Each structure stands twice: as structure tokens, then as C-alpha cells.
mmCIF file of C-alpha atoms in Angstrom:
data_model
loop_
_atom_site.group_PDB
_atom_site.id
_atom_site.type_symbol
_atom_site.label_atom_id
_atom_site.label_comp_id
_atom_site.label_asym_id
_atom_site.label_seq_id
_atom_site.Cartn_x
_atom_site.Cartn_y
_atom_site.Cartn_z
ATOM 1 C CA MET A 246 34.108 -27.814 -23.334
ATOM 2 C CA GLU A 247 33.704 -24.749 -21.128
ATOM 3 C CA SER A 248 32.408 -22.618 -24.020
ATOM 4 C CA ALA A 249 29.959 -25.372 -25.056
ATOM 5 C CA LEU A 250 28.676 -25.538 -21.470
ATOM 6 C CA LEU A 251 28.221 -21.751 -21.312
ATOM 7 C CA LEU A 252 26.374 -21.831 -24.651
ATOM 8 C CA GLU A 253 24.038 -24.547 -23.337
ATOM 9 C CA TYR A 254 23.370 -22.596 -20.133
ATOM 10 C CA GLY A 255 22.863 -19.335 -22.021
ATOM 11 C CA TRP A 256 20.322 -20.924 -24.371
ATOM 12 C CA VAL A 257 18.244 -22.386 -21.516
ATOM 13 C CA LEU A 258 18.393 -19.032 -19.706
ATOM 14 C CA LEU A 259 17.016 -17.294 -22.813
ATOM 15 C CA VAL A 260 14.205 -19.861 -23.022
ATOM 16 C CA LEU A 261 13.400 -19.262 -19.343
ATOM 17 C CA ILE A 262 13.360 -15.486 -19.829
ATOM 18 C CA GLY A 263 10.963 -15.923 -22.757
ATOM 19 C CA LEU A 264 8.758 -18.214 -20.666
ATOM 20 C CA GLU A 265 8.708 -15.765 -17.756
ATOM 21 C CA GLY A 266 7.970 -12.910 -20.141
ATOM 22 C CA ILE A 267 4.963 -14.724 -21.603
ATOM 23 C CA LEU A 268 3.664 -15.648 -18.143
ATOM 24 C CA ALA A 269 4.199 -12.054 -16.966
ATOM 25 C CA ALA A 270 1.629 -10.739 -19.461
ATOM 26 C CA ASP A 271 -1.466 -12.170 -17.781
ATOM 27 C CA ASN A 272 0.036 -11.934 -14.281
ATOM 28 C CA ALA A 273 0.762 -8.238 -14.798
ATOM 29 C CA VAL A 274 -2.905 -7.517 -15.601
ATOM 30 C CA VAL A 275 -3.856 -8.995 -12.223
ATOM 31 C CA MET A 276 -1.171 -6.923 -10.453
ATOM 32 C CA ALA A 277 -2.316 -3.747 -12.227
ATOM 33 C CA VAL A 278 -5.942 -4.258 -11.170
ATOM 34 C CA MET A 279 -4.848 -4.890 -7.578
ATOM 35 C CA VAL A 280 -2.929 -1.605 -7.213
ATOM 36 C CA LYS A 281 -5.156 0.577 -9.417
ATOM 37 C CA HIS A 282 -7.153 1.985 -6.476
ATOM 38 C CA LEU A 283 -4.036 3.422 -4.800
ATOM 39 C CA PRO A 284 -2.743 6.973 -5.414
ATOM 40 C CA ALA A 285 -0.285 7.172 -8.321
ATOM 41 C CA ASP A 286 2.777 7.602 -6.075
ATOM 42 C CA GLN A 287 1.852 4.496 -4.069
ATOM 43 C CA GLN A 288 1.118 2.202 -7.031
ATOM 44 C CA LYS A 289 4.784 1.747 -7.986
ATOM 45 C CA LYS A 290 5.761 1.295 -4.340
ATOM 46 C CA ALA A 291 3.098 -1.364 -3.821
ATOM 47 C CA LEU A 292 4.313 -3.258 -6.893
ATOM 48 C CA PHE A 293 7.937 -2.945 -5.766
ATOM 49 C CA TYR A 294 7.334 -4.123 -2.188
ATOM 50 C CA GLY A 295 4.925 -6.843 -3.254
ATOM 51 C CA LEU A 296 7.255 -8.240 -5.894
ATOM 52 C CA PHE A 297 10.275 -7.907 -3.587
ATOM 53 C CA GLY A 298 8.486 -10.202 -1.143
ATOM 54 C CA ALA A 299 7.646 -12.455 -4.087
ATOM 55 C CA PHE A 300 11.346 -12.498 -5.038
ATOM 56 C CA ILE A 301 12.247 -13.767 -1.547
ATOM 57 C CA PHE A 302 9.562 -16.426 -1.902
ATOM 58 C CA ARG A 303 10.855 -17.544 -5.294
ATOM 59 C CA PHE A 304 14.396 -17.754 -3.974
ATOM 60 C CA LEU A 305 13.250 -19.997 -1.115
ATOM 61 C CA THR A 306 11.052 -21.971 -3.510
ATOM 62 C CA LEU A 307 14.148 -23.178 -5.374
ATOM 63 C CA PHE A 308 15.135 -25.106 -2.259
ATOM 64 C CA VAL A 309 11.705 -26.534 -1.452
ATOM 65 C CA ILE A 310 10.020 -26.678 -4.884
ATOM 66 C CA SER A 311 9.409 -30.425 -4.882
ATOM 67 C CA TYR A 312 7.848 -30.202 -1.411
ATOM 68 C CA LEU A 313 5.780 -27.097 -2.142
ATOM 69 C CA ALA A 314 4.461 -28.477 -5.437
ATOM 70 C CA ASP A 315 2.575 -31.156 -3.514
ATOM 71 C CA TYR A 316 0.263 -28.500 -2.070
ATOM 72 C CA TRP A 317 -2.413 -28.026 -4.720
ATOM 73 C CA GLN A 318 -4.309 -25.955 -2.138
ATOM 74 C CA VAL A 319 -2.040 -22.955 -2.854
ATOM 75 C CA GLN A 320 -3.257 -22.748 -6.433
ATOM 76 C CA ALA A 321 -6.840 -23.533 -5.424
ATOM 77 C CA VAL A 322 -6.861 -20.566 -3.030
ATOM 78 C CA GLY A 323 -5.259 -18.389 -5.719
ATOM 79 C CA ALA A 324 -7.927 -19.381 -8.249
ATOM 80 C CA ALA A 325 -10.749 -18.717 -5.779
ATOM 81 C CA TYR A 326 -9.293 -15.322 -4.906
ATOM 82 C CA LEU A 327 -9.023 -14.265 -8.553
ATOM 83 C CA PHE A 328 -12.607 -15.416 -9.171
ATOM 84 C CA TYR A 329 -13.672 -13.264 -6.203
ATOM 85 C CA ILE A 330 -11.808 -10.183 -7.504
ATOM 86 C CA ALA A 331 -13.214 -10.575 -11.012
ATOM 87 C CA GLY A 332 -16.757 -11.488 -9.959
ATOM 88 C CA SER A 333 -17.233 -8.834 -7.281
ATOM 89 C CA ASN A 334 -15.916 -6.015 -9.467
ATOM 90 C CA LEU A 335 -17.855 -7.065 -12.572
ATOM 91 C CA ILE A 336 -21.066 -7.233 -10.523
ATOM 92 C CA LYS A 337 -20.435 -3.746 -9.103
ATOM 93 C CA LYS A 338 -19.729 -2.336 -12.557
ATOM 94 C CA SER A 339 -22.853 -3.933 -14.035
ATOM 95 C CA ARG A 340 -24.953 -2.418 -11.252
ATOM 96 C CA GLY A 341 -23.199 0.913 -11.627
ATOM 97 C CA ASN A 342 -23.063 1.358 -7.871
ATOM 98 C CA GLN A 343 -19.351 1.407 -7.190
ATOM 99 C CA THR A 344 -19.331 4.747 -5.429
ATOM 100 C CA GLU A 345 -16.348 6.409 -3.805
ATOM 101 C CA GLU A 346 -17.474 5.085 -0.434
ATOM 102 C CA GLU A 347 -17.234 1.505 -1.712
ATOM 103 C CA LEU A 348 -13.677 1.908 -3.000
ATOM 104 C CA PRO A 349 -10.878 0.872 -0.636
ATOM 105 C CA LYS A 350 -9.608 3.642 1.601
ATOM 106 C CA GLN A 351 -6.356 5.057 0.320
ATOM 107 C CA GLY A 352 -4.602 4.986 3.656
ATOM 108 C CA THR A 353 -1.594 3.156 5.011
ATOM 109 C CA SER A 354 -3.558 0.024 5.928
ATOM 110 C CA SER A 355 -4.944 -0.174 2.385
ATOM 111 C CA PHE A 356 -1.421 0.226 0.972
ATOM 112 C CA TRP A 357 0.109 -2.641 2.967
ATOM 113 C CA TRP A 358 -2.971 -4.800 2.431
ATOM 114 C CA THR A 359 -2.497 -4.261 -1.320
ATOM 115 C CA VAL A 360 1.198 -5.198 -1.013
ATOM 116 C CA LEU A 361 0.180 -8.423 0.730
ATOM 117 C CA LYS A 362 -2.364 -9.207 -2.000
ATOM 118 C CA VAL A 363 0.282 -8.670 -4.708
ATOM 119 C CA GLU A 364 2.608 -11.069 -2.875
ATOM 120 C CA LEU A 365 -0.096 -13.728 -2.422
ATOM 121 C CA ALA A 366 -1.106 -13.470 -6.090
ATOM 122 C CA ASP A 367 2.488 -13.941 -7.206
ATOM 123 C CA ILE A 368 2.882 -16.956 -4.926
ATOM 124 C CA ALA A 369 -0.099 -18.549 -6.682
ATOM 125 C CA PHE A 370 1.457 -17.725 -10.068
ATOM 126 C CA ALA A 371 5.010 -18.640 -9.133
ATOM 127 C CA ILE A 372 4.697 -22.357 -8.452
ATOM 128 C CA ASP A 373 4.155 -23.479 -12.035
ATOM 129 C CA SER A 374 6.705 -21.091 -13.532
ATOM 130 C CA MET A 375 9.264 -22.244 -10.945
ATOM 131 C CA LEU A 376 8.462 -25.892 -11.673
ATOM 132 C CA ALA A 377 8.995 -25.178 -15.372
ATOM 133 C CA ALA A 378 12.305 -23.486 -14.541
ATOM 134 C CA VAL A 379 13.420 -26.475 -12.464
ATOM 135 C CA ALA A 380 12.350 -28.918 -15.191
ATOM 136 C CA LEU A 381 14.414 -27.006 -17.776
ATOM 137 C CA ALA A 382 17.438 -26.423 -15.552
ATOM 138 C CA VAL A 383 17.849 -30.013 -14.378
ATOM 139 C CA THR A 384 18.283 -31.100 -18.010
ATOM 140 C CA LEU A 385 21.466 -29.017 -18.176
ATOM 141 C CA THR A 386 24.866 -30.659 -17.885
ATOM 142 C CA PRO A 387 25.982 -30.171 -14.240
ATOM 143 C CA SER A 388 28.585 -27.407 -14.130
ATOM 144 C CA GLY A 389 30.495 -28.862 -11.194
ATOM 145 C CA TRP A 390 31.337 -25.323 -10.078
ATOM 146 C CA PHE A 391 29.663 -25.573 -6.668
ATOM 147 C CA ARG A 392 26.495 -26.891 -5.068
ATOM 148 C CA ILE A 393 23.635 -25.119 -3.283
ATOM 149 C CA GLY A 394 21.698 -27.570 -1.168
ATOM 150 C CA GLY A 395 21.113 -30.570 -3.388
ATOM 151 C CA ILE A 396 21.227 -28.555 -6.631
ATOM 152 C CA ASP A 397 24.205 -28.019 -8.930
ATOM 153 C CA GLY A 398 25.370 -24.395 -8.658
ATOM 154 C CA GLY A 399 25.158 -23.716 -12.387
ATOM 155 C CA GLN A 400 21.635 -25.094 -12.632
ATOM 156 C CA PHE A 401 20.621 -23.086 -9.562
ATOM 157 C CA MET A 402 21.966 -19.836 -11.066
ATOM 158 C CA VAL A 403 20.004 -20.385 -14.298
ATOM 159 C CA MET A 404 16.769 -20.884 -12.311
ATOM 160 C CA PHE A 405 17.577 -17.930 -10.051
ATOM 161 C CA LEU A 406 18.361 -15.498 -12.895
ATOM 162 C CA GLY A 407 15.301 -16.618 -14.851
ATOM 163 C CA GLY A 408 13.084 -15.907 -11.825
ATOM 164 C CA ILE A 409 14.609 -12.459 -11.179
ATOM 165 C CA ILE A 410 14.266 -11.370 -14.817
ATOM 166 C CA GLY A 411 10.674 -12.655 -14.856
ATOM 167 C CA LEU A 412 9.802 -10.491 -11.832
ATOM 168 C CA VAL A 413 11.427 -7.429 -13.410
ATOM 169 C CA ILE A 414 9.403 -7.956 -16.599
ATOM 170 C CA MET A 415 6.207 -8.370 -14.535
ATOM 171 C CA ARG A 416 6.946 -5.192 -12.541
ATOM 172 C CA PHE A 417 7.302 -2.972 -15.636
ATOM 173 C CA ALA A 418 4.461 -4.690 -17.486
ATOM 174 C CA ALA A 419 2.141 -4.091 -14.516
ATOM 175 C CA THR A 420 3.102 -0.388 -14.420
ATOM 176 C CA TRP A 421 2.294 -0.127 -18.135
ATOM 177 C CA PHE A 422 -1.088 -1.821 -17.610
ATOM 178 C CA VAL A 423 -1.928 0.594 -14.752
ATOM 179 C CA ARG A 424 -1.232 3.516 -17.120
ATOM 180 C CA LEU A 425 -3.322 1.932 -19.864
ATOM 181 C CA LEU A 426 -6.282 1.406 -17.506
ATOM 182 C CA LYS A 427 -6.128 5.106 -16.587
ATOM 183 C CA GLU A 428 -6.085 6.187 -20.234
ATOM 184 C CA ARG A 429 -8.923 3.794 -21.148
ATOM 185 C CA PRO A 430 -11.152 3.305 -18.064
ATOM 186 C CA ALA A 431 -13.624 1.236 -20.100
ATOM 187 C CA LEU A 432 -10.860 -1.339 -20.566
ATOM 188 C CA GLU A 433 -11.223 -2.185 -16.865
ATOM 189 C CA THR A 434 -14.127 -4.561 -17.564
ATOM 190 C CA ALA A 435 -11.942 -6.538 -19.980
ATOM 191 C CA ALA A 436 -9.147 -6.507 -17.378
ATOM 192 C CA PHE A 437 -11.434 -8.070 -14.759
ATOM 193 C CA ILE A 438 -12.587 -10.704 -17.264
ATOM 194 C CA ILE A 439 -8.907 -11.534 -17.869
ATOM 195 C CA VAL A 440 -8.351 -11.767 -14.107
ATOM 196 C CA GLY A 441 -11.168 -14.324 -13.956
ATOM 197 C CA TRP A 442 -9.706 -16.174 -16.949
ATOM 198 C CA VAL A 443 -6.318 -16.374 -15.207
ATOM 199 C CA GLY A 444 -8.238 -17.811 -12.245
ATOM 200 C CA VAL A 445 -9.546 -20.479 -14.627
ATOM 201 C CA LYS A 446 -5.932 -21.275 -15.548
ATOM 202 C CA LEU A 447 -5.018 -21.777 -11.882
ATOM 203 C CA ALA A 448 -8.156 -23.883 -11.399
ATOM 204 C CA ILE A 449 -7.130 -26.089 -14.352
ATOM 205 C CA PHE A 450 -3.740 -26.695 -12.709
ATOM 206 C CA THR A 451 -5.523 -27.515 -9.440
ATOM 207 C CA PHE A 452 -7.923 -30.004 -11.085
ATOM 208 C CA ALA A 453 -5.011 -31.644 -12.914
ATOM 209 C CA HIS A 454 -2.967 -32.130 -9.742
ATOM 210 C CA PRO A 455 -2.346 -35.860 -9.108
ATOM 211 C CA GLN A 456 -3.951 -35.615 -5.658
ATOM 212 C CA VAL A 457 -7.129 -34.083 -7.126
ATOM 213 C CA GLY A 458 -7.309 -36.097 -10.353
ATOM 214 C CA ILE A 459 -10.319 -34.403 -11.940
ATOM 215 C CA LEU A 460 -8.351 -33.664 -15.120
ATOM 216 C CA ASP A 461 -5.498 -35.492 -16.801
ATOM 217 C CA PRO A 462 -2.195 -34.393 -15.171
ATOM 218 C CA HIS A 463 -0.787 -33.456 -18.580
ATOM 219 C CA PHE A 464 -3.799 -31.401 -19.698
ATOM 220 C CA PRO A 465 -2.440 -27.990 -18.487
ATOM 221 C CA GLU A 466 0.623 -28.510 -20.690
ATOM 222 C CA SER A 467 -1.339 -29.720 -23.736
ATOM 223 C CA PRO A 468 -1.332 -27.606 -26.940
ATOM 224 C CA VAL A 469 -5.151 -27.587 -26.943
ATOM 225 C CA TRP A 470 -5.382 -25.897 -23.536
ATOM 226 C CA LYS A 471 -2.490 -23.500 -24.172
ATOM 227 C CA ILE A 472 -3.911 -22.364 -27.516
ATOM 228 C CA THR A 473 -7.382 -21.996 -25.966
ATOM 229 C CA PHE A 474 -6.067 -19.978 -23.009
ATOM 230 C CA TRP A 475 -4.057 -17.511 -25.077
ATOM 231 C CA ALA A 476 -6.698 -17.219 -27.814
ATOM 232 C CA VAL A 477 -9.413 -16.266 -25.277
ATOM 233 C CA LEU A 478 -7.062 -13.896 -23.426
ATOM 234 C CA LEU A 479 -6.075 -12.103 -26.643
ATOM 235 C CA LEU A 480 -9.681 -11.908 -27.864
ATOM 236 C CA VAL A 481 -10.816 -10.320 -24.583
ATOM 237 C CA ALA A 482 -7.850 -7.921 -24.514
ATOM 238 C CA ILE A 483 -8.183 -6.821 -28.161
ATOM 239 C CA GLY A 484 -11.977 -6.639 -27.938
ATOM 240 C CA GLY A 485 -11.791 -4.570 -24.757
ATOM 241 C CA TYR A 486 -9.217 -2.220 -26.296
ATOM 242 C CA ILE A 487 -11.342 -1.653 -29.419
ATOM 243 C CA VAL A 488 -14.549 -1.098 -27.434
ATOM 244 C CA SER A 489 -12.842 1.271 -24.969
ATOM 245 C CA GLY A 490 -11.508 3.278 -27.927
ATOM 246 C CA LYS A 491 -15.019 3.639 -29.358
ATOM 247 C CA ILE A 492 -16.347 4.757 -25.960
ATOM 248 C CA ILE A 493 -13.629 7.432 -25.729
ATOM 249 C CA LYS A 494 -14.594 8.733 -29.201
ATOM 250 C CA ILE A 495 -18.295 8.855 -28.225
ATOM 251 C CA HIS A 496 -17.451 10.903 -25.109
ATOM 252 C CA GLU A 497 -15.216 13.238 -27.127
ATOM 253 C CA HIS A 498 -17.952 13.905 -29.705
ATOM 254 C CA GLY A 499 -20.693 13.953 -27.074
#
């Protein structure tokens, strides 16, 4: 029975890691855009500190997830913030007036402000992934090993490990996206469009919250919305990559 239980727990943990990995893709683009203005040596530090704070939040979330989930305002603020980031930067790029003076100062205050923004963005992202983790974990057979709060210890460990691995994936994915944006600066426009599109995803979750009731509560989990979200995201990403490649060739031959 013990081996069957471990197999069940291992399978759900793999599913959670896959889920976190998928969610990390769009989240990492947002993180990369947030730290891009910092010097290279500070970018990794900002991601590390920001996601370390996010790790603490996720750990605490496991204890208060049902309470925290009632606050649709968290996701609403997250959506509004991502719309602001995307909109303001796209407007500046279209006007071509984003001079060095307009870029954030690369001092200590800018560094810690960036860390805070990374943490706040992850908090907005984390709620739904943590709810999904809880929903998967509570279906597991209770291990009976120990209890943490009101949660079975085995179920808690599956949720906890899934969250940690998800953050690690996001950290390295964000670093890769920062490097890609440096190699293909023209891809930045596509990145900001994706940031706005992720904001749409958070807005959808907000509108579908039972206390808001603008959309059906099950709409965010529907195949139609999920296919639409990922199809648009991939189209923007692939289109941006192709266009940025053409721009690089033009500059090389120019």
C-alpha cells in the first residue's frame, strides 16, 4: 500500500510541476521585462530576491489559500498593473521618445523597487496556481504521516514542492527571456504585448470571481479560453521573433 501511495503522490507532483512550468512561461516574460532596465549584474539578484519573497508568500498561502482566494481585488490590481506596464511602454515605443532620461535610474532605490514589483507580480500570478495545486493535492489519499495546520502532511508536501519547483522554473526562464530581449531588442514590443495579454488573463479571472459575476465562474478553466489564450500568446511570440530577426538582418546589411 505504501508503494501505491508514493506512486499516486509522485504522479500528482509531476502534474503540478508540468502545470507550474506552463504557467511560468508567460509569467517569466513579465519578470524579464520588469528587470530588463537594471544592470546585468543586478538583474539576476532582483529576480532572486523578488522570487524569494514570492516563495515566502506561497508558503504562507498554503495555510490561508481559502481565505485569500476570496479577495478578487488582488488579481484586479495585478491585471491593472500589467495593463499599465504594457500600455505605457508601447506608447513610448510608438512615439520613439523613450530617452535615457525617461528610463528608471539604475540606483539602489530602483533595484529594490524592481524587487518589490517582481514580488507583487508573482503574488498576482500565484493565487490561481496555488488554488490549482490545492485542488489537485486534496484529491490525494491522506498519507497519515503528520498534519500541518488543517492539511494532511503528505498533501502539504506535494503542494509545497510543486510551488518551489515552479518558482525555480520561472527564475531560469526569466533569465533566459532577459538574454533573448538583449539579443533581439525588437522583440521587446512583442514582450509588452504579451504582458498586456497576461493582464487580460488576470482580468478574466477577476470577472469570473463569484463576487464579481461578470463572467461564468468556470469560464477561465474552459477549453475555449485556454486554447484562445495560448494561441494568441504563441502567435505574438512567434510573430515577434520572426519580425525581430528580419530587423536584425536589415541592420546587418544596412
